[in-house]
Structures are given as structure tokens and as C-alpha cells.
Tab-separated table of C-alpha atoms in Angstrom:
chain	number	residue	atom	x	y	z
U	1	UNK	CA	9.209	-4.819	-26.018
U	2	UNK	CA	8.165	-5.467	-22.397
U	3	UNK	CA	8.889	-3.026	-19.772
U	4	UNK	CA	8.564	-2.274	-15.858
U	5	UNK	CA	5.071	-2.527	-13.534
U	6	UNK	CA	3.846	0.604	-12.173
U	7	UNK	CA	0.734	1.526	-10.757
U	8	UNK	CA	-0.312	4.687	-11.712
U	9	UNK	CA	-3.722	6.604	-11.847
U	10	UNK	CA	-5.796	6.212	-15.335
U	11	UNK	CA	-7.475	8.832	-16.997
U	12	UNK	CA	-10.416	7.767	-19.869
U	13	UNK	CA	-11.094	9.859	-22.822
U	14	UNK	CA	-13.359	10.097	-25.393
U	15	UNK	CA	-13.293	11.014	-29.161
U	16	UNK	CA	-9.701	10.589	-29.011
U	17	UNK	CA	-6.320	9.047	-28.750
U	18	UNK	CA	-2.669	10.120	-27.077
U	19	UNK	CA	-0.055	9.005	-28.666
U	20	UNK	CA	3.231	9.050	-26.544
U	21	UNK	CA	4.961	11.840	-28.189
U	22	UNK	CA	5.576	15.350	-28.190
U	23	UNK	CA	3.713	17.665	-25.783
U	24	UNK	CA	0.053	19.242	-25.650
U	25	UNK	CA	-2.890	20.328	-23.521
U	26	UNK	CA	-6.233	18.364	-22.911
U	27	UNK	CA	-8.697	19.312	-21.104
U	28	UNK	CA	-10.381	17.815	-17.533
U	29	UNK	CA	-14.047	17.769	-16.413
U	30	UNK	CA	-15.335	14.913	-15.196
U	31	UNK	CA	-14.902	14.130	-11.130
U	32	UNK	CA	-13.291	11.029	-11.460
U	33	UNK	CA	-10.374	12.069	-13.787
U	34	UNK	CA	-10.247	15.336	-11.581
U	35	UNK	CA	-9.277	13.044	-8.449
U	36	UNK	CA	-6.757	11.198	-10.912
U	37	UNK	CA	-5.195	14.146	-11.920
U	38	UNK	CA	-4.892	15.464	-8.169
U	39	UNK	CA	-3.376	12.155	-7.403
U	40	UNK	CA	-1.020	12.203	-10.017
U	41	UNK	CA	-0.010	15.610	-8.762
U	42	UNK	CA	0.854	14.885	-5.446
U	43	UNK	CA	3.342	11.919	-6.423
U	44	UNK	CA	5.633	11.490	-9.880
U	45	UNK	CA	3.146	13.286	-12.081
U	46	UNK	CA	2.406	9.983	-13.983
U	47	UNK	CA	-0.585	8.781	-15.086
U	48	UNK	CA	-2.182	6.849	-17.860
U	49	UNK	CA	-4.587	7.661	-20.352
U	50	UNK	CA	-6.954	4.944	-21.594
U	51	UNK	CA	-9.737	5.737	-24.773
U	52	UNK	CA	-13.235	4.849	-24.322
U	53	UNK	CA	-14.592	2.093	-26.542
U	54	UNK	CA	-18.352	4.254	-26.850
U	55	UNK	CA	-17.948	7.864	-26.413
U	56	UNK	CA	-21.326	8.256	-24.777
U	57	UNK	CA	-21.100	6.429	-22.244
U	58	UNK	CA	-20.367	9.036	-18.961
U	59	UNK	CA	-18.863	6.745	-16.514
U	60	UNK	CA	-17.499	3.988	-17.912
U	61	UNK	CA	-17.067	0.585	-16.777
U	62	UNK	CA	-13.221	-1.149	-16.918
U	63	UNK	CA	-15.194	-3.266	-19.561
U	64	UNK	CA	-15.710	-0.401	-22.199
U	65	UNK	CA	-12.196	1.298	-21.803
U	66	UNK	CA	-9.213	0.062	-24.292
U	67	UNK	CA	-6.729	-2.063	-23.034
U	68	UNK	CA	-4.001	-0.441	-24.603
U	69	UNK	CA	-3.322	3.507	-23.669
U	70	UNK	CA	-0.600	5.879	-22.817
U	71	UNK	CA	1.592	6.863	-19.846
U	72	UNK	CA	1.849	10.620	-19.702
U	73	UNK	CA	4.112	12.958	-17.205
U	74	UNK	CA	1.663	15.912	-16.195
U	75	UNK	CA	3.482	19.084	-17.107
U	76	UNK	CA	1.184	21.548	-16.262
U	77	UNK	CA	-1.856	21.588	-14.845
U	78	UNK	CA	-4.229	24.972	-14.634
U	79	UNK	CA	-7.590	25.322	-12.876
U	80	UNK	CA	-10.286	26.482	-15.263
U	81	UNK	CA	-13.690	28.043	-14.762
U	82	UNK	CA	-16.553	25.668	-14.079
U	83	UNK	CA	-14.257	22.992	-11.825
U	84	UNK	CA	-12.463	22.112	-14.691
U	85	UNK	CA	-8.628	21.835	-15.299
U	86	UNK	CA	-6.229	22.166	-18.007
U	87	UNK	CA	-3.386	20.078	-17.948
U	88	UNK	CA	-0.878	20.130	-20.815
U	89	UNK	CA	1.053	16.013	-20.826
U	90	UNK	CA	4.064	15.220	-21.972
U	91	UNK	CA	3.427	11.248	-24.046
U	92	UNK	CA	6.127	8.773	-22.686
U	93	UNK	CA	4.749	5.231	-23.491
U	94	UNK	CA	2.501	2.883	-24.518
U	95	UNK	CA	0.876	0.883	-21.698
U	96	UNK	CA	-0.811	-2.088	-21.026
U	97	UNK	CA	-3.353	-2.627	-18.572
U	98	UNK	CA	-2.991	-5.791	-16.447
U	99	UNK	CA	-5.392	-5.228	-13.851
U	100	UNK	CA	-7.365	-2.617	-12.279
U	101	UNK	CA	-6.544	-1.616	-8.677
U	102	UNK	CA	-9.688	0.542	-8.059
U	103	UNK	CA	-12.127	2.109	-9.401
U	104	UNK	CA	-13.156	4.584	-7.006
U	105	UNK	CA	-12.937	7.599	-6.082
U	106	UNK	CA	-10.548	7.422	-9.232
U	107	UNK	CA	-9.425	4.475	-11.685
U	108	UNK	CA	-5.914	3.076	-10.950
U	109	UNK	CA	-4.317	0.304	-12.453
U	110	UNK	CA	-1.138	-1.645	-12.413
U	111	UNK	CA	0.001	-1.282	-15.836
U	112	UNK	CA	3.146	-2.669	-18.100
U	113	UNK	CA	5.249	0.466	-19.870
U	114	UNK	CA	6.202	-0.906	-23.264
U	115	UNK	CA	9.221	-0.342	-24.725
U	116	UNK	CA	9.687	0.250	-28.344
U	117	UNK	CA	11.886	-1.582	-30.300
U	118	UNK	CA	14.897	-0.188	-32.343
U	119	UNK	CA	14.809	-1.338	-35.776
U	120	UNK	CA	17.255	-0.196	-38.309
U	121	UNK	CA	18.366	-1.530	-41.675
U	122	UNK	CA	18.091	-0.455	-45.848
U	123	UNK	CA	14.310	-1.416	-45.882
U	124	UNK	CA	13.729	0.796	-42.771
U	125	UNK	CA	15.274	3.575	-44.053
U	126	UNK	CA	13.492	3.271	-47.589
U	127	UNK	CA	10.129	3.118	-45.780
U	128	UNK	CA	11.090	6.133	-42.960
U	129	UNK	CA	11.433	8.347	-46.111
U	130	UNK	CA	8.103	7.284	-47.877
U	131	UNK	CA	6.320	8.019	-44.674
U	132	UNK	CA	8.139	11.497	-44.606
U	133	UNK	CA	7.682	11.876	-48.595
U	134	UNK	CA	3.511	11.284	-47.700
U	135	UNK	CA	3.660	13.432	-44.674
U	136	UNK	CA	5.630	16.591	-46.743
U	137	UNK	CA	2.742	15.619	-49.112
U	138	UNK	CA	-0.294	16.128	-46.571
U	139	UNK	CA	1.101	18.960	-45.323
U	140	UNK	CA	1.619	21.059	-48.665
U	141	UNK	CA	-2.278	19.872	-49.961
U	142	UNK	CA	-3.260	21.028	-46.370
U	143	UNK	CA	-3.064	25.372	-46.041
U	144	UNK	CA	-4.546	24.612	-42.230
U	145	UNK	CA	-1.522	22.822	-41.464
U	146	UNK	CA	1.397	25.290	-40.142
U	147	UNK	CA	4.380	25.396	-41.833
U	148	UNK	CA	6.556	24.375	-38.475
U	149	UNK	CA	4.950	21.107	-39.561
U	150	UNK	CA	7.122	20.733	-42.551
U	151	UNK	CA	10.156	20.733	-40.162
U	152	UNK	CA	8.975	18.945	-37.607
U	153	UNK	CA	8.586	15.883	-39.550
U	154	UNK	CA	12.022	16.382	-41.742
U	155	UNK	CA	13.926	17.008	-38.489
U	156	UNK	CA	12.660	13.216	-37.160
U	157	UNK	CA	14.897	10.447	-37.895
U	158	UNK	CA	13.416	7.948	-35.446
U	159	UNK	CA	10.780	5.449	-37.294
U	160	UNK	CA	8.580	5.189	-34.015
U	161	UNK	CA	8.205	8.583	-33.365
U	162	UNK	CA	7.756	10.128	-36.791
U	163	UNK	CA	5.032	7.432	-36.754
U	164	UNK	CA	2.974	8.499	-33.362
U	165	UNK	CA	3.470	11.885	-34.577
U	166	UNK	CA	1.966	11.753	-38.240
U	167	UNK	CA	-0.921	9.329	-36.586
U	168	UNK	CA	-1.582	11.978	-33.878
U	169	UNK	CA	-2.550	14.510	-36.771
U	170	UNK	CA	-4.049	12.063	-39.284
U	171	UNK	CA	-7.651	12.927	-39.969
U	172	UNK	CA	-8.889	9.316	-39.269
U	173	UNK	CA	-11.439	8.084	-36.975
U	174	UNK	CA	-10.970	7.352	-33.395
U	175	UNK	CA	-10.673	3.065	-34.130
U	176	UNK	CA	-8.005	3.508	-36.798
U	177	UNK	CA	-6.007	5.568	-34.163
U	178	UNK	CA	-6.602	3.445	-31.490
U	179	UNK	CA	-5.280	0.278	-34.022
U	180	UNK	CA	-2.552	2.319	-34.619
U	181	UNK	CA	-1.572	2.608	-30.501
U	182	UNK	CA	-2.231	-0.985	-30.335
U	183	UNK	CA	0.264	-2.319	-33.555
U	184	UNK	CA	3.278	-2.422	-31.601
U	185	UNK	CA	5.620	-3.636	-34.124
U	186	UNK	CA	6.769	-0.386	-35.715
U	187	UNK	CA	7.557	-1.690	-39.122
U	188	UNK	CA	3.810	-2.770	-39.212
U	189	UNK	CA	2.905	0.676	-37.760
U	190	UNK	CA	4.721	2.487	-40.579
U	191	UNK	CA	2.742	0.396	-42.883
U	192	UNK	CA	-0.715	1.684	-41.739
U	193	UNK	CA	0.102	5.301	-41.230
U	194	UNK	CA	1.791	4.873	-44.753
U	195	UNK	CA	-1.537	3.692	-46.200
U	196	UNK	CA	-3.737	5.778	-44.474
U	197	UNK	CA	-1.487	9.185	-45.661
U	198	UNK	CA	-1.996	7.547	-49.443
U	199	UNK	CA	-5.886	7.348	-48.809
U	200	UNK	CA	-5.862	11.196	-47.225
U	201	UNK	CA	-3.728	12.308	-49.992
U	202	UNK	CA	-6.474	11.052	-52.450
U	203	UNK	CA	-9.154	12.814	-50.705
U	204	UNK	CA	-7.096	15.951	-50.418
U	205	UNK	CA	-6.169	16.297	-53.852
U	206	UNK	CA	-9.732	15.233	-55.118
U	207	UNK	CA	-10.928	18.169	-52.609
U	208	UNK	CA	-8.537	20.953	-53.869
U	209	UNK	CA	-9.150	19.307	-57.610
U	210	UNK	CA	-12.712	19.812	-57.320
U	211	UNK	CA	-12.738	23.526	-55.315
U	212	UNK	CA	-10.231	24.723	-58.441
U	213	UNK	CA	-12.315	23.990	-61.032
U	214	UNK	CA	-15.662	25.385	-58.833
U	215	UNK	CA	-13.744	28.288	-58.948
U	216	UNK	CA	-12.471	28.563	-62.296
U	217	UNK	CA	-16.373	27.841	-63.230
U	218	UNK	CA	-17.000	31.365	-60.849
U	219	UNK	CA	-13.861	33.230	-62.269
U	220	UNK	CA	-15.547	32.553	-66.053
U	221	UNK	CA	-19.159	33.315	-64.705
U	222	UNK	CA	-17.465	36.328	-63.460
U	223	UNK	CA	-15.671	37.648	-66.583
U	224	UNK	CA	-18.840	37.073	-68.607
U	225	UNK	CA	-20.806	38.825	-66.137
U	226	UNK	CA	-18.533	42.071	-66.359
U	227	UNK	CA	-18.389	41.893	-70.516
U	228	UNK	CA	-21.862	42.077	-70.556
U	229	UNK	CA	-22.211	44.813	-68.301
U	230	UNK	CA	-19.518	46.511	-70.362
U	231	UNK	CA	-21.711	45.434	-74.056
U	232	UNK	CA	-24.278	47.507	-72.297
U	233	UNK	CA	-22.609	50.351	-71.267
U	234	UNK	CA	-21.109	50.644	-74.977
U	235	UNK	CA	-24.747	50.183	-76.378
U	236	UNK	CA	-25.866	52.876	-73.865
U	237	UNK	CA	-23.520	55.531	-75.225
């Protein structure tokens, strides 16, 4: 699962984790990810993107970033008002870092790509359509979710990817997604996104369980209200 050395400019993150799929926009503020960005521009476009370990913290230290993170291709990058950018990334891999280059005027760090492994077989297959049976699941107890969703994630025959992907939109906290970057066997991986779909399915359905009968409760207040008001009118005439 090893891959090449780069070194490539790093860009930390907070209340959040990229997985290396698909593409979408995030957005830039801070002067030291600015210069990363820039840098990134003016060579391949690729750069890595490393959580914070404490969201609070403004600049961090090499100490409180993640070791484990994400190489990303800039696709797009679009200056916004207040000397801010947004830059839409395209994920390509998992990284690891080895060792920090610098960390001024910008982080940089020579970093491993990480290849995923191919794994086929009956048992992979069995568990690729659980994870896609879950996912269907989430996404029909969810009305917030669009409906491209649903194909999206039948359309996906790749264990790895339909992984990332599901993980990406999993409404978990920023640790469990960051385990999740860092579990590179994929078998494993499917495991935990598995489990954590069954434990968002339960809250979902509990949810949706408890707002139907809340409004079943209104519907009857409802009714009763409008009988009585017609007893009265009857009485009245």
C-alpha cells in the first residue's frame, strides 16, 4: 500500500476531513494556507490537506496536526471578498507525513502517497452490497439528501471509494472521520462505515418515528379542535 515521495505544500483544516474522492469546494482564509495554495498554483496544483487535532487552535504547531491527510489536485481556485479564496479540489490519495520541510511562510512536507489496495473475492462483494443496502437506507430516511445520491452510490462498484464517499457524508464527528482516513485496510474500513450507517439508521428512524407520531398527536388535536367548533356552530343555529 506504499507509494512515491513528494513534497508538496500542506494545507490544515479544522472541523473537518477530505476524503480522496470525488470533487468539491472549500474555502481559504488564513495567510498561511493562502501562501500554500499560491504555491501549489504555480507548480502541479498538488497539495495536501492535513486536519487539526483541536479546532481552536489558530496556528497550529506540526505537533497538533494529524499525521494522516489527503493529497488533493487544485481545480479551481477563485478570489473571494475579504482576502479569501475559494478553491474547489479534486481528492487523489491518502498521505502520510514523514517529515516537515518548513513551516514558514507556508507548511510543506515530504509526504508518502498511499496506494489502496485491490481486494476482491465472495466476502467482498457480500459486504460492498450491505454498505450500499445501508447507504440506499440513509438516503431514503434522509429528505435533505438529493436524490442524485441514490445513484451515485448504486453506480460505485469499487469497495474503497464507495467507502470515502459514504464516510465523507456520514453525520459523525470529526475523530470518527479522521479514524476512518487513517484505517487503511479497506475491508476494515467497510466495517466501520458499515457500523456507523447501522447506528445513523437507528437515530434516523427513531427521529422520523418520533416526528410521525408528534404529528399524528397535532393532526387529532386538530380534528377535535374543528368538531368542536362545528358542535358550536350547530348549537348556535
Amino acid at each position: 500500500m506504499t507509494g512515491k515521495i513528494v513534497e508538496i505544500p500542506l494545507l490544515a483544516i479544522r472541523n473537518t476531513v477530505i476524503f480522496p474522492v470525488l470533487a468539491f469546494p472549500i474555502n481559504v482564509g488564513r495567510e498561511k494556507s493562502l501562501k500554500a495554495v499560491d504555491k501549489a498554483m504555480e507548480s502541479d496544483r498538488l497539495m495536501g490537506i492535513v486536519a487539526q487535532t483541536d479546532a481552536k487552535i489558530e496556528d497550529p504547531a506540526t505537533g497538533e496536526l494529524h499525521m494522516v491527510g489527503t493529497a488533493v489536485k487544485i481545480l479551481k481556485s477563485v478570489k473571494m471578498p475579504g482576502n479569501k479564496l475559494n478553491v474547489i479540489i479534486q481528492g487523489l490519495s491518502r498521505i502520510r507525513i514523514i517529515e516537515y520541510v518548513h513551516t514558514e511562510p507556508f507548511l510543506k512536507a515530504r509526504v508518502e502517497m498511499i496506494d489502496e489496495q485491490e481486494i476482491k473475492g465472495v466476502e467482498v462483494n457480500a459486504q460492498l452490497m450491505n454498505l450500499r443496502e445501508q447507504a440506499q437506507r440513509i438516503i431514503e430516511l434522509s429528505p435533505h439528501i438529493p436524490s442524485e445520491a441514490s445513484f451515485l452510490v448504486k453506480s460505485i462498484d469499487n469497495p474503497a471509494i464507495l467507502s470515502d464517499i459514504v464516510a465523507s457524508n456520514l453525520s459523525v464527528s470529526v475523530e470518527e472521520k479522521q479514524e476512518l482516513l487513517e484505517t487503511m485496510d479497506v475491508r476494515e474500513r467497510m466495517d466501520k462505515v458499515i457500523a456507523l450507517l447501522n447506528k445513523e439508521i437507528q437515530v434516523l428512524e427513531l427521529s422520523n418515528k418520533i416526528q410521525s407520531e408528534v404529528k399524528g398527536e397535532m393532526d387529532k388535536a386538530q380534528r377535535e379542535y374543528f368538531l368542536r367548533e362545528q358542535m358550536k356552530a350547530i348549537q348556535k343555529e
